[in-house]
mmCIF file of C-alpha atoms in Angstrom:
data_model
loop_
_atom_site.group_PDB
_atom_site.id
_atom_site.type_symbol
_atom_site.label_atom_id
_atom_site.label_comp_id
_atom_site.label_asym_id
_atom_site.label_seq_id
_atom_site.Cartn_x
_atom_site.Cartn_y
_atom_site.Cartn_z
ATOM 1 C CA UNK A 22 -10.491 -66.938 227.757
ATOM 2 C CA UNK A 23 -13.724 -68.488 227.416
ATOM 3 C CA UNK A 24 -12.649 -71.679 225.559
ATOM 4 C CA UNK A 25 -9.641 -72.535 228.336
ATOM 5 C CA UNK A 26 -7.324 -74.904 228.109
ATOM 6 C CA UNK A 27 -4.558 -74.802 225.493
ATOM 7 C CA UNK A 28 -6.243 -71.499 223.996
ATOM 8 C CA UNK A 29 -4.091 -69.935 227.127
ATOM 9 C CA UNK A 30 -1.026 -69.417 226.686
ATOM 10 C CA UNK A 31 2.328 -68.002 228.888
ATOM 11 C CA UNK A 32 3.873 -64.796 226.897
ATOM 12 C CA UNK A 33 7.360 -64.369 228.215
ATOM 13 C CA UNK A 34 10.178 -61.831 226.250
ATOM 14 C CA UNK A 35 11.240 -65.636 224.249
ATOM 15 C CA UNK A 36 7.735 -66.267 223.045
ATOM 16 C CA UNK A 37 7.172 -62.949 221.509
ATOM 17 C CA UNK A 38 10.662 -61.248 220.981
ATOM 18 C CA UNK A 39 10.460 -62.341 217.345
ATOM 19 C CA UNK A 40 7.064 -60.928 216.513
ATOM 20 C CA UNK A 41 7.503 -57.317 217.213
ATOM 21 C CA UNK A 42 8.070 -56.463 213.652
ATOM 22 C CA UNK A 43 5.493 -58.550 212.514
ATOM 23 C CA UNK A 44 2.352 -57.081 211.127
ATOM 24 C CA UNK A 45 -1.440 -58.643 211.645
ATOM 25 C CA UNK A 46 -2.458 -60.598 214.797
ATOM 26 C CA UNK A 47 0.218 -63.069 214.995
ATOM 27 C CA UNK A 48 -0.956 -62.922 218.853
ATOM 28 C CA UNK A 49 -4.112 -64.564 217.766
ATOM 29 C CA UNK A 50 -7.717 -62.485 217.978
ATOM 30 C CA UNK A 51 -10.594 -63.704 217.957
ATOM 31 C CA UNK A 52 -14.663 -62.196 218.051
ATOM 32 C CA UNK A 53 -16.218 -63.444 220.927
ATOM 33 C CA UNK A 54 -19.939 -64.264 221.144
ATOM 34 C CA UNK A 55 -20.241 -66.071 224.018
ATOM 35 C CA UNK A 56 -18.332 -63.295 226.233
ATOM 36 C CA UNK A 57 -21.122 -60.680 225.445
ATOM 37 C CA UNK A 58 -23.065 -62.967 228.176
ATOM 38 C CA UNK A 59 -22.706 -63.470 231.171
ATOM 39 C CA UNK A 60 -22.208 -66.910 231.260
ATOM 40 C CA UNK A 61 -19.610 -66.629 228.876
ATOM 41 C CA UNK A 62 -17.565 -63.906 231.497
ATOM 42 C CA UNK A 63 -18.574 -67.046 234.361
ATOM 43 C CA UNK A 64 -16.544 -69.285 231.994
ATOM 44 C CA UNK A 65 -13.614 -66.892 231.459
ATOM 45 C CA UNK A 66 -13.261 -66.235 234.960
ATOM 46 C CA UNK A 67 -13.258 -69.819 235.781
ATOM 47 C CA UNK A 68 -10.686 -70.260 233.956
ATOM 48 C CA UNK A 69 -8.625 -67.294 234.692
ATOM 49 C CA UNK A 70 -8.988 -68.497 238.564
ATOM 50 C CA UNK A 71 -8.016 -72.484 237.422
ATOM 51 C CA UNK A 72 -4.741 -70.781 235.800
ATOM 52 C CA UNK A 73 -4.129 -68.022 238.700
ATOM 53 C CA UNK A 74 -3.598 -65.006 236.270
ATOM 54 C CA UNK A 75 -4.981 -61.747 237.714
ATOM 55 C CA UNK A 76 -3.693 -59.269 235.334
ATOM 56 C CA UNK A 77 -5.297 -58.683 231.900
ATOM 57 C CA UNK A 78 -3.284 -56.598 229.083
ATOM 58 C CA UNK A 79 -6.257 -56.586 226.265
ATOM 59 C CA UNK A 80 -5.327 -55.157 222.782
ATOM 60 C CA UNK A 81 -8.354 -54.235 220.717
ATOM 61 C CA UNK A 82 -10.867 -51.470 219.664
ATOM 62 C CA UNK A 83 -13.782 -50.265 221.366
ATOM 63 C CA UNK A 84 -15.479 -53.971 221.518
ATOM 64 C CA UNK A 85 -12.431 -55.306 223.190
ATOM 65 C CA UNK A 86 -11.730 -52.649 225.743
ATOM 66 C CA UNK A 87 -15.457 -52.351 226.390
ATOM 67 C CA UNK A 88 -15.556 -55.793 227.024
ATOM 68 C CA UNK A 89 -13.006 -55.666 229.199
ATOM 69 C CA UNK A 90 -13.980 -53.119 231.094
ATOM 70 C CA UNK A 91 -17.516 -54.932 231.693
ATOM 71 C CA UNK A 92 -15.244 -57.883 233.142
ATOM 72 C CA UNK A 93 -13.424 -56.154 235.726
ATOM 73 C CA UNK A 94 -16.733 -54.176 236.703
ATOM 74 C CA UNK A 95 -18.366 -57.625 237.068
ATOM 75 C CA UNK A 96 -15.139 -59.813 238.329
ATOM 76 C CA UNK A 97 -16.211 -60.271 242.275
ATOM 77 C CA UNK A 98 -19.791 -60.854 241.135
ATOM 78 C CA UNK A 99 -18.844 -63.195 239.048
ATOM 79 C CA UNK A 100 -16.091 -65.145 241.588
ATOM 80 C CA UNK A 101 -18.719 -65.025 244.373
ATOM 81 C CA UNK A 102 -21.160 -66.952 241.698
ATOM 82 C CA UNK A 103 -18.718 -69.386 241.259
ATOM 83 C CA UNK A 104 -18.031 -69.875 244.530
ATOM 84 C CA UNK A 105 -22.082 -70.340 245.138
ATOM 85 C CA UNK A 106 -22.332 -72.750 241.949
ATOM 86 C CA UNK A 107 -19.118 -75.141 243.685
ATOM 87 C CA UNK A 108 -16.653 -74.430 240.620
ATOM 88 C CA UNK A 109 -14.033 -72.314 242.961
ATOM 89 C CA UNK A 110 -14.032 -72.171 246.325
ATOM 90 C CA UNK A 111 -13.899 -69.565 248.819
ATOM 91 C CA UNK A 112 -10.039 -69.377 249.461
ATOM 92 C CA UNK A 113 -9.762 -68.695 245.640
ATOM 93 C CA UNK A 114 -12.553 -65.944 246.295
ATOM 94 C CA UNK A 115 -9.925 -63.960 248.157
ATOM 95 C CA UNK A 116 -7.062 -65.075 246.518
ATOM 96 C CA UNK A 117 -8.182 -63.504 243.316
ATOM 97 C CA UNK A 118 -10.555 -60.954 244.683
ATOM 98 C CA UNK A 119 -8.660 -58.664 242.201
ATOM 99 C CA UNK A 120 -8.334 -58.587 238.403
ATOM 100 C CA UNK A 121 -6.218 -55.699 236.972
ATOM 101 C CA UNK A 122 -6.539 -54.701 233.521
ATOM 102 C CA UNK A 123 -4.954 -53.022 231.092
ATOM 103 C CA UNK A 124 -6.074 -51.736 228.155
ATOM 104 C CA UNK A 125 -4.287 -50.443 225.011
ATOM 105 C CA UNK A 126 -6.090 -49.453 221.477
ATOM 106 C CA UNK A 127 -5.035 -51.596 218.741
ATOM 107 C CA UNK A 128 -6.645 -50.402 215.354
ATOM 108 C CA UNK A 129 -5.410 -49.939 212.318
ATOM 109 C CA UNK A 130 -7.693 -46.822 211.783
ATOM 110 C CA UNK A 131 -5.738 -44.704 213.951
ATOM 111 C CA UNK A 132 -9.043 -43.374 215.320
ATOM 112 C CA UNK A 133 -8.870 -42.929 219.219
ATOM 113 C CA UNK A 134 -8.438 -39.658 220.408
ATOM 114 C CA UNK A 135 -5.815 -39.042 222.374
ATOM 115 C CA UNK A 136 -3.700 -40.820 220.923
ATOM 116 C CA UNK A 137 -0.590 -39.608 218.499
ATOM 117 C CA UNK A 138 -0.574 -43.667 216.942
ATOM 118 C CA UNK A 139 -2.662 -46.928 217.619
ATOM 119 C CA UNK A 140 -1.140 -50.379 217.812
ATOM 120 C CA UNK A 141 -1.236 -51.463 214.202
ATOM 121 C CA UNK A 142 -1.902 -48.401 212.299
ATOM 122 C CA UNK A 143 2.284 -48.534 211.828
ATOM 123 C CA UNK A 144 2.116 -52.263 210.362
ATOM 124 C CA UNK A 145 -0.713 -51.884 207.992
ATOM 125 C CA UNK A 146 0.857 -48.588 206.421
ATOM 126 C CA UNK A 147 3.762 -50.501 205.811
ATOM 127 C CA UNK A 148 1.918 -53.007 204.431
ATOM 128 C CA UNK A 149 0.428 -50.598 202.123
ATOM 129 C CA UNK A 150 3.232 -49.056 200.938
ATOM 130 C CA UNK A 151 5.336 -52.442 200.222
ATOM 131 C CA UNK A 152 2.044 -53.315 198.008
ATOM 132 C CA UNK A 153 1.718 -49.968 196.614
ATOM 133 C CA UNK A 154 5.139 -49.874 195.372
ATOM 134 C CA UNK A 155 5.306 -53.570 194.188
ATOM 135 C CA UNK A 156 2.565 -52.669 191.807
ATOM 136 C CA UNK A 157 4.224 -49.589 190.891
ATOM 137 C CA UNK A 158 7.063 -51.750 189.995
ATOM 138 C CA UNK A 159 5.074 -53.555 187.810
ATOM 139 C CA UNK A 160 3.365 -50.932 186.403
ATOM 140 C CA UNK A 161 6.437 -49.406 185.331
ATOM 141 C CA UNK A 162 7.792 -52.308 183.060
#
């Protein structure tokens, strides 16, 4: 979100339909630095506003979700700032006066409580298992 341009992209059911059984982030994930500062969440914004999306679905462990949760806290603060440093104007203000966010826990240690299974704890048991019994395989020659 911070970077722009052709680091956003459209998900629709033909973009991802052949990734659901796909283990790892396939999705793309990245650390962020620069979206621990403020000026970072300015940038994000900005370009959130430039591209009209208002709803967030963020994937991720505590970093991500607390991150996003910081960004809808701050989101009018940081439109009106924006607006005040000429980079949107007020009409976008209100037209995006509201970012919803969703957030789901995606960690393979299967540590959230609350929870009965996180998003990729599935994947990267299956992933041990194939490995575990490809060496058993071997093992066994």
């Amino acid at each position: 979100m911070v970077d722009g341009g052709s680091n956003i992209v459209e998900a629709d059911w033909e973009s991802v339909s052949s990734i659901l059984q796909v283990g790892g982030t396939i999705i793309g994930s990245a650390r962020c630095k620069a979206f621990r500062t403020r000026e970072g969440r300015l940038s994000a914004a900005c370009n959130l506003v430039q591209r009209g999306i208002t709803n967030l679905c963020v994937i991720g462990g505590d970093g991500s979700l607390t991150g996003a949760n910081i960004f809808r806290e701050e989101w009018s603060g940081l439109l009106e700032e924006l607006a005040r440093n000429g980079k949107i104007d007020k009409g976008e203000v209100e037209k995006y006066a509201h970012l919803n966010v969703v957030g789901m826990v995606g960690s393979i240690d299967n540590d959230f409580c609350g929870t009965d299974m996180t998003i990729g704890t599935d994947s990267a048991l299956h992933r041990i298992i194939e490995v575990v019994d490809a060496i058993m395989t071997t093992a066994q020659r």
